[in-house]
Short mmCIF file of C-alpha atoms and ligand atoms in Angstrom, two decimals:
data_model
loop_
_atom_site.label_atom_id
_atom_site.label_comp_id
_atom_site.label_asym_id
_atom_site.label_seq_id
_atom_site.Cartn_x
_atom_site.Cartn_y
_atom_site.Cartn_z
CA UNK A 4 -132.42 81.59 -15.27
CA UNK A 5 -136.18 81.00 -15.71
CA UNK A 6 -137.54 78.34 -13.43
CA UNK A 7 -141.25 77.49 -13.61
CA UNK A 8 -143.26 76.11 -10.70
CA UNK A 9 -143.97 72.86 -12.51
CA UNK A 10 -143.22 71.25 -15.85
CA UNK A 11 -145.00 68.62 -17.92
CA UNK A 12 -143.39 65.58 -19.54
CA UNK A 13 -144.25 64.93 -23.20
CA UNK A 14 -142.10 62.57 -25.27
CA UNK A 15 -142.24 60.92 -28.70
CA UNK A 16 -143.76 57.78 -27.22
CA UNK A 17 -146.71 59.82 -25.92
CA UNK A 18 -147.12 61.56 -29.28
CA UNK A 19 -147.09 58.20 -31.10
CA UNK A 20 -149.61 56.82 -28.63
CA UNK A 21 -151.99 59.71 -29.26
CA UNK A 22 -151.69 59.22 -33.02
CA UNK A 23 -152.39 55.52 -32.65
CA UNK A 24 -155.61 56.23 -30.75
CA UNK A 25 -156.63 58.89 -33.29
CA UNK A 26 -156.15 56.39 -36.08
CA UNK A 27 -157.96 53.60 -34.22
CA UNK A 28 -161.42 55.14 -34.58
CA UNK A 29 -162.27 54.24 -30.96
CA UNK A 30 -162.40 57.23 -28.62
CA UNK A 31 -164.74 56.25 -25.77
CA UNK A 32 -165.10 53.08 -23.62
CA UNK A 33 -162.28 51.24 -25.31
CA UNK A 34 -159.30 49.07 -24.43
CA UNK A 35 -157.08 51.96 -23.30
CA UNK A 36 -159.48 52.95 -20.52
CA UNK A 37 -159.82 49.31 -19.41
CA UNK A 38 -156.05 48.75 -19.46
CA UNK A 39 -155.33 52.05 -17.67
CA UNK A 40 -157.83 51.06 -14.97
CA UNK A 41 -156.20 47.66 -14.53
CA UNK A 42 -152.70 49.15 -14.43
CA UNK A 43 -153.68 51.93 -12.03
CA UNK A 44 -155.45 49.47 -9.69
CA UNK A 45 -152.33 47.35 -9.80
CA UNK A 46 -150.16 50.38 -9.00
CA UNK A 47 -152.33 51.36 -6.00
CA UNK A 48 -152.77 47.75 -4.95
CA UNK A 49 -156.55 47.99 -5.04
CA UNK A 50 -159.00 45.56 -6.60
CA UNK A 51 -160.74 48.17 -8.73
CA UNK A 52 -160.03 51.41 -10.52
CA UNK A 53 -162.56 53.35 -12.56
CA UNK A 54 -161.46 56.05 -14.99
CA UNK A 55 -163.44 59.28 -14.89
CA UNK A 56 -163.33 62.74 -16.43
CA UNK A 57 -161.55 64.60 -13.58
CA UNK A 58 -160.67 64.53 -9.90
CA UNK A 59 -163.77 66.61 -9.25
CA UNK A 60 -166.02 64.04 -10.91
CA UNK A 61 -164.21 61.28 -9.00
CA UNK A 62 -165.22 62.98 -5.73
CA UNK A 63 -168.76 63.72 -6.93
CA UNK A 64 -169.39 60.16 -8.13
CA UNK A 65 -167.88 58.66 -4.96
CA UNK A 66 -170.26 60.72 -2.81
CA UNK A 67 -173.18 59.78 -5.08
CA UNK A 68 -172.28 56.09 -4.91
CA UNK A 69 -172.23 56.29 -1.11
CA UNK A 70 -175.68 57.91 -1.15
CA UNK A 71 -174.53 61.16 0.46
CA UNK A 72 -176.81 64.16 0.05
CA UNK A 73 -179.34 66.37 1.78
CA UNK A 74 -179.28 66.22 5.58
CA UNK A 75 -175.79 64.67 5.67
CA UNK A 76 -172.55 66.22 6.86
CA UNK A 77 -169.13 65.63 5.35
CA UNK A 78 -165.93 66.58 7.19
CA UNK A 79 -163.15 68.07 5.09
CA UNK A 80 -160.03 70.17 5.59
CA UNK A 81 -160.19 73.80 4.50
CA UNK A 82 -156.60 74.12 3.24
CA UNK A 83 -157.18 72.31 -0.05
CA UNK A 84 -158.49 72.83 -3.56
CA UNK A 85 -162.19 73.76 -3.78
CA UNK A 86 -163.16 70.47 -5.41
CA UNK A 87 -162.53 68.58 -2.16
CA UNK A 88 -165.65 70.25 -0.77
CA UNK A 89 -167.83 71.55 -3.62
CA UNK A 90 -169.21 68.16 -4.78
CA UNK A 91 -170.68 67.48 -1.30
CA UNK A 92 -172.27 70.91 -1.28
CA UNK A 93 -173.53 70.31 -4.82
CA UNK A 94 -175.33 67.17 -3.60
CA UNK A 95 -177.02 69.12 -0.81
CA UNK A 96 -174.81 67.87 2.04
CA UNK A 97 -173.31 70.26 4.60
CA UNK A 98 -169.56 70.75 4.49
CA UNK A 99 -167.94 70.79 7.95
CA UNK A 100 -164.35 72.00 8.16
CA UNK A 101 -161.67 70.59 10.41
CA UNK A 102 -158.34 72.29 11.10
CA UNK A 103 -155.02 70.80 10.02
CA UNK A 104 -152.11 69.17 11.78
CA UNK A 105 -149.44 71.88 12.23
CA UNK A 106 -146.62 69.61 11.01
CA UNK A 107 -148.06 67.83 7.97
CA UNK A 108 -150.74 70.41 7.00
CA UNK A 109 -153.17 67.50 6.52
CA UNK A 110 -156.49 67.14 8.35
CA UNK A 111 -156.05 66.76 12.12
CA UNK A 112 -157.84 63.62 13.42
CA UNK A 113 -158.41 65.25 16.82
CA UNK A 114 -160.25 68.07 15.04
CA UNK A 115 -162.25 65.55 13.00
CA UNK A 116 -163.34 63.89 16.24
CA UNK A 117 -164.58 67.23 17.58
CA UNK A 118 -166.58 67.88 14.40
CA UNK A 119 -168.42 64.54 14.22
CA UNK A 120 -172.18 64.81 14.76
CA UNK A 121 -175.13 62.48 14.34
CA UNK A 122 -175.44 63.79 10.79
CA UNK A 123 -171.86 63.05 9.76
CA UNK A 124 -171.66 60.50 6.95
CA UNK A 125 -168.14 60.80 5.61
CA UNK A 126 -164.65 62.20 6.08
CA UNK A 127 -162.61 63.37 3.10
CA UNK A 128 -158.94 63.39 4.15
CA UNK A 129 -156.71 65.11 1.58
CA UNK A 130 -153.14 63.85 1.18
CA UNK A 131 -152.09 67.44 0.72
CA UNK A 132 -148.99 68.25 -1.36
CA UNK A 133 -148.34 64.48 -1.57
CA UNK A 134 -148.01 63.82 2.17
CA UNK A 135 -150.38 61.09 3.38
CA UNK A 136 -152.81 61.89 6.20
CA UNK A 137 -152.74 60.09 9.53
CA UNK A 138 -154.96 57.36 8.13
CA UNK A 139 -155.00 54.91 11.05
CA UNK A 140 -156.46 57.58 13.32
CA UNK A 141 -158.96 58.69 10.67
CA UNK A 142 -160.07 55.15 9.83
CA UNK A 143 -160.41 54.31 13.53
CA UNK A 144 -162.71 57.30 14.03
CA UNK A 145 -164.67 56.35 10.93
CA UNK A 146 -165.14 52.83 12.24
CA UNK A 147 -166.25 54.00 15.68
CA UNK A 148 -168.87 56.33 14.16
CA UNK A 149 -169.81 54.25 11.08
CA UNK A 150 -168.54 56.88 8.63
CA UNK A 151 -167.17 56.50 5.14
CA UNK A 152 -163.63 57.55 4.32
CA UNK A 153 -163.21 59.07 0.86
CA UNK A 154 -159.51 59.70 0.24
CA UNK A 155 -158.79 62.80 -1.79
CA UNK A 156 -155.62 61.46 -3.37
CA UNK A 157 -155.61 64.06 -6.15
CA UNK A 158 -152.11 65.21 -5.08
CA UNK A 159 -150.63 61.93 -3.87
CA UNK A 160 -150.16 59.47 -6.75
CA UNK A 161 -147.72 56.89 -5.42
CA UNK A 162 -147.35 58.24 -1.87
CA UNK A 163 -147.44 55.58 0.82
CA UNK A 164 -148.74 55.39 4.37
CA UNK A 165 -146.99 52.68 6.43
CA UNK A 166 -145.96 51.09 3.13
CA UNK A 167 -149.47 51.12 1.64
CA UNK A 168 -150.30 53.32 -1.32
CA UNK A 169 -152.65 56.24 -0.91
CA UNK A 170 -155.81 55.32 -2.76
CA UNK A 171 -155.98 51.97 -0.97
CA UNK A 172 -156.53 53.22 2.57
CA UNK A 173 -160.19 54.27 2.83
CA UNK A 174 -163.52 53.06 1.42
CA UNK A 175 -162.96 54.80 -1.87
CA UNK A 176 -160.34 57.19 -3.27
CA UNK A 177 -160.16 59.91 -5.88
CA UNK A 178 -157.28 60.90 -8.15
CA UNK A 179 -156.83 63.78 -10.58
CA UNK A 180 -154.70 63.74 -13.71
CA UNK A 181 -154.83 67.50 -14.23
CA UNK A 182 -151.68 68.73 -16.04
CA UNK A 183 -149.84 69.94 -12.92
CA UNK A 184 -150.14 66.61 -11.05
CA UNK A 185 -147.33 64.08 -10.48
CA UNK A 186 -148.75 62.24 -13.48
CA UNK A 187 -151.21 63.65 -16.01
CA UNK A 188 -153.34 62.67 -18.96
CA UNK A 189 -152.42 66.04 -20.57
CA UNK A 190 -155.91 67.35 -20.09
CA UNK A 191 -158.65 66.60 -17.61
CA UNK A 192 -158.98 63.10 -16.21
CA UNK A 193 -159.38 61.23 -12.97
CA UNK A 194 -159.58 57.80 -11.36
CA UNK A 195 -161.57 56.24 -8.53
CA UNK A 196 -159.97 53.34 -6.66
CA UNK A 197 -161.63 50.98 -4.19
CA UNK A 198 -161.62 47.42 -2.90
CA UNK A 199 -165.42 47.41 -2.71
CA UNK A 200 -166.88 45.69 -5.76
CA UNK A 201 -170.38 47.13 -5.32
CA UNK A 202 -169.03 50.67 -5.09
CA UNK A 203 -166.83 50.11 -8.14
CA UNK A 204 -169.81 48.89 -10.16
CA UNK A 205 -171.91 51.79 -9.00
CA UNK A 206 -169.39 54.48 -9.94
CA UNK A 207 -168.87 52.71 -13.26
CA UNK A 208 -172.58 53.08 -13.95
CA UNK A 209 -172.80 56.62 -12.57
CA UNK A 210 -170.00 57.87 -14.85
CA UNK A 211 -171.88 56.55 -17.87
CA UNK A 212 -175.45 57.88 -17.53
CA UNK A 213 -176.31 55.34 -14.84
CA UNK A 214 -176.80 52.67 -17.43
CA UNK A 215 -176.49 48.93 -17.29
CA UNK A 216 -176.73 48.61 -21.07
CA UNK A 217 -177.44 50.93 -23.97
CA UNK A 218 -180.68 52.88 -23.33
CA UNK A 219 -181.32 51.23 -19.95
CA UNK A 220 -180.69 53.90 -17.27
CA UNK A 221 -181.02 52.31 -13.87
CA UNK A 222 -179.37 55.11 -11.84
CA UNK A 223 -179.48 58.86 -12.20
CA UNK A 224 -176.01 59.25 -13.69
CA UNK A 225 -173.87 61.69 -15.61
CA UNK A 226 -171.36 61.66 -18.40
CA UNK A 227 -168.06 61.61 -16.48
CA UNK A 228 -166.17 59.19 -18.71
CA UNK A 229 -162.45 59.24 -19.37
CA UNK A 230 -161.58 59.36 -23.08
CA UNK A 231 -159.42 56.81 -24.86
CA UNK A 232 -156.80 59.42 -25.78
CA UNK A 233 -156.45 60.53 -22.17
CA UNK A 234 -156.34 56.96 -20.89
CA UNK A 235 -153.62 56.07 -23.40
CA UNK A 236 -151.53 59.06 -22.26
CA UNK A 237 -152.18 58.11 -18.63
CA UNK A 238 -150.81 54.61 -19.29
CA UNK A 239 -147.60 56.10 -20.69
CA UNK A 240 -147.21 58.51 -17.77
CA UNK A 241 -147.91 55.83 -15.18
CA UNK A 242 -144.87 53.88 -16.42
CA UNK A 243 -142.65 56.78 -15.32
CA UNK A 244 -144.41 57.71 -12.09
CA UNK A 245 -142.28 55.79 -9.57
CA UNK A 246 -139.06 57.15 -11.13
CA UNK A 247 -140.46 60.69 -11.19
CA UNK A 248 -141.54 60.44 -7.56
CA UNK A 249 -138.03 59.30 -6.59
CA UNK A 250 -136.58 62.38 -8.29
CA UNK A 251 -139.09 64.63 -6.51
CA UNK A 252 -137.95 63.13 -3.22
CA UNK A 253 -134.30 63.73 -4.14
CA UNK A 254 -135.07 67.37 -4.91
CA UNK A 255 -136.91 67.73 -1.60
CA UNK A 256 -133.89 66.30 0.20
CA UNK A 257 -131.70 68.92 -1.50
CA UNK A 258 -134.06 71.77 -0.62
CA UNK A 259 -134.23 70.48 2.97
CA UNK A 260 -130.45 70.52 3.20
CA UNK A 261 -130.12 74.02 1.74
CA UNK A 262 -133.00 75.77 3.45
CA UNK A 263 -132.59 75.51 7.19
CA UNK A 264 -132.71 79.28 7.46
CA UNK A 265 -134.18 81.19 10.35
CA UNK A 266 -137.68 82.37 9.51
CA UNK A 267 -138.24 79.65 6.89
CA UNK A 268 -140.01 76.40 7.77
CA UNK A 269 -139.44 73.43 5.46
CA UNK A 270 -141.85 70.48 5.03
CA UNK A 271 -141.88 67.56 7.42
CA UNK A 272 -142.18 63.91 6.48
CA UNK A 273 -143.68 61.73 9.20
CA UNK A 274 -141.92 58.45 9.82
CA UNK A 275 -144.99 56.56 8.60
CA UNK A 276 -145.12 58.48 5.35
CA UNK A 277 -143.47 58.41 1.98
CA UNK A 278 -144.15 61.90 0.68
CA UNK A 279 -144.23 62.37 -3.11
CA UNK A 280 -143.83 66.17 -3.03
CA UNK A 281 -146.54 67.12 -5.49
CA UNK A 282 -145.68 70.49 -3.99
CA UNK A 283 -142.66 71.52 -1.95
CA UNK A 284 -144.13 74.10 0.41
CA UNK A 285 -142.21 76.33 2.78
CA UNK A 286 -143.61 78.79 5.29
CA UNK A 287 -142.43 82.29 6.08
CA UNK A 288 -143.98 85.42 7.53
CA UNK A 289 -142.43 87.32 4.59
CA UNK A 290 -144.28 85.17 2.05
CA UNK A 291 -145.53 87.85 -0.36
CA UNK A 292 -142.25 89.77 -0.37
CA UNK A 293 -140.27 86.57 -0.92
CA UNK A 294 -142.56 85.56 -3.82
CA UNK A 295 -142.02 88.96 -5.51
CA UNK A 296 -138.27 88.77 -4.94
CA UNK A 297 -138.08 85.28 -6.47
CA UNK A 298 -140.20 86.39 -9.41
CA UNK A 299 -137.65 89.10 -10.15
CA UNK A 300 -134.98 86.42 -10.13
CA UNK A 301 -136.90 84.34 -12.69
CA UNK A 302 -138.25 81.85 -10.17
CA UNK A 303 -141.95 81.07 -10.28
CA UNK A 304 -143.72 80.20 -7.03
CA UNK A 305 -147.32 79.41 -6.08
CA UNK A 306 -149.65 79.53 -3.12
CA UNK A 307 -151.66 76.41 -2.38
CA UNK A 308 -153.97 77.88 -1.17
CA UNK A 309 -154.23 81.60 -0.42
CA UNK A 310 -157.94 81.53 0.51
CA UNK A 311 -159.01 78.54 2.59
CA UNK A 312 -162.32 76.96 1.66
CA UNK A 313 -164.21 78.20 4.70
CA UNK A 314 -163.58 81.73 3.37
CA UNK A 315 -164.76 80.96 -0.19
CA UNK A 316 -168.07 82.61 -1.12
CA UNK A 317 -169.81 79.43 -2.34
CA UNK A 318 -168.78 77.17 0.57
CA UNK A 319 -168.24 79.68 3.35
CA UNK A 320 -168.53 78.75 7.02
CA UNK A 321 -167.96 80.39 10.40
CA UNK A 322 -165.59 77.64 11.48
CA UNK A 323 -162.59 78.84 13.46
CA UNK A 324 -159.54 77.20 11.97
CA UNK A 325 -156.59 78.99 13.48
CA UNK A 326 -153.79 76.90 11.98
CA UNK A 327 -155.35 76.87 8.52
CA UNK A 328 -155.74 80.65 8.57
CA UNK A 329 -152.26 81.31 9.88
CA UNK A 330 -150.67 78.98 7.35
CA UNK A 331 -152.69 80.27 4.38
CA UNK A 332 -150.91 83.61 4.89
CA UNK A 333 -147.43 82.03 5.10
CA UNK A 334 -147.21 79.12 2.66
CA UNK A 335 -145.22 79.30 -0.55
CA UNK A 336 -144.78 76.50 -3.10
CA UNK A 337 -141.32 76.32 -4.67
CA UNK A 338 -140.48 74.90 -8.11
CA UNK A 339 -140.84 71.12 -8.00
CA UNK A 340 -140.79 68.72 -10.95
CA UNK A 341 -138.61 65.75 -11.91
CA UNK A 342 -136.75 67.66 -14.66
CA UNK A 343 -135.54 70.30 -12.18
CA UNK A 344 -131.73 70.10 -12.14
CA UNK A 345 -129.52 70.12 -9.03
CA UNK A 346 -128.12 73.43 -10.24
CA UNK A 347 -131.59 74.96 -10.43
CA UNK A 348 -132.47 73.71 -6.94
CA UNK A 349 -129.29 75.34 -5.63
CA UNK A 350 -130.15 78.59 -7.41
CA UNK A 351 -133.65 78.70 -5.87
CA UNK A 352 -132.26 77.99 -2.40
CA UNK A 353 -129.48 80.55 -2.83
CA UNK A 354 -131.95 83.26 -3.80
CA UNK A 355 -134.13 82.45 -0.77
CA UNK A 356 -131.01 82.76 1.40
CA UNK A 357 -130.14 86.08 -0.26
CA UNK A 358 -133.63 87.38 0.40
CA UNK A 359 -133.49 86.39 4.06
CA UNK A 360 -130.04 88.01 4.46
CA UNK A 361 -131.25 91.24 2.79
CA UNK A 362 -134.36 91.29 4.99
CA UNK A 363 -132.15 90.87 8.10
CA UNK A 364 -129.94 93.78 7.06
CA UNK A 365 -133.02 95.99 6.65
CA UNK A 366 -134.35 95.18 10.13
C1 PLP B 44 -156.80 68.19 -3.52
C2 PLP B 44 -157.53 68.22 -4.82
N1 PLP B 44 -158.80 67.77 -4.87
C3 PLP B 44 -159.49 67.77 -6.01
C4 PLP B 44 -158.94 68.22 -7.19
C5 PLP B 44 -159.78 68.26 -8.43
O1 PLP B 44 -159.22 67.59 -9.51
P1 PLP B 44 -159.55 68.06 -11.01
O2 PLP B 44 -158.89 69.37 -11.25
O3 PLP B 44 -158.98 66.95 -11.85
O4 PLP B 44 -161.03 68.12 -11.13
C6 PLP B 44 -157.62 68.66 -7.20
C7 PLP B 44 -156.94 69.10 -8.43
O5 PLP B 44 -156.89 70.16 -8.87
C8 PLP B 44 -156.91 68.70 -5.98
O6 PLP B 44 -155.64 69.16 -5.92
#
């Protein structure tokens, strides 16, 4: 058996959609982007959604729209993809790392509280692997200290916190449609969601050269637009997202039932969360050996992320993040995608069991 870490869905409908856009002659700023924005806002239950060129540009433009830059501090987790933190650094702000909650692996509000200073302007909670952060605690802190909350929802399309969709919980939120995500535009793409009309208008201008009309550039903007082809694919994928997320949850339930093995920690879902398992991540002290063993058995795994951001050359810090560091050496992402069959899930779990048994015998 060959089991990849993730798999992409492409069907005839998507192919026909792409052809239709190709034949339409309209590739930028057209009806597909507008409709995708409306449909995505509807899905997240927000008033506005603005299509952009990637999750990274969604974060960059959100920070720009909030006026964050030199002299400001932004609090982020360190166990995440680089793009959670690099846009703030790019704008001249300081990136301050907070450790994670040991159960959910998402940013720990108590740690955020400790890291707030007079310079802090924003918190970027990341709904890591598809598990929502403890948003009430984070939003309460933000309110007390007049901070912005920018949700990094790049891994949590459709996840809910106390019944509310991620992307609707802070001041502004950022999604990625990179190919490995729970839904993709089969290329680069992203979305910003918000209930704040002024912010929505600002990011809409910023993504399009800061202009109000052709050749009138009011703001210092960029070209971070989403293309018509990608928006049209996104609309098709969005129609399947809820069903796909249900299947991911079913698979997680199966893994959870098959993997209570000593030395292996399975993911936790808080009672206020509906996890969408962008990644199904276990922890074990034997991580690297287990990954090699599974590779031999045809099972692909991943590490999200082996080097935490505070150890990355371009955004390094001296922060002491004991849980982040411990976990970065132990986490292993198992195959997770809606097309994964029950038989394949069983095979992955069986091979993990075999590995653990072999390791015990060798002790
Ligand atoms: C948590 C997180 N933040 C930001 C990003 C950046 O998104 P993109 O790759 O679309 O720029 C990603 C995706 O890779 C991500 O997983």
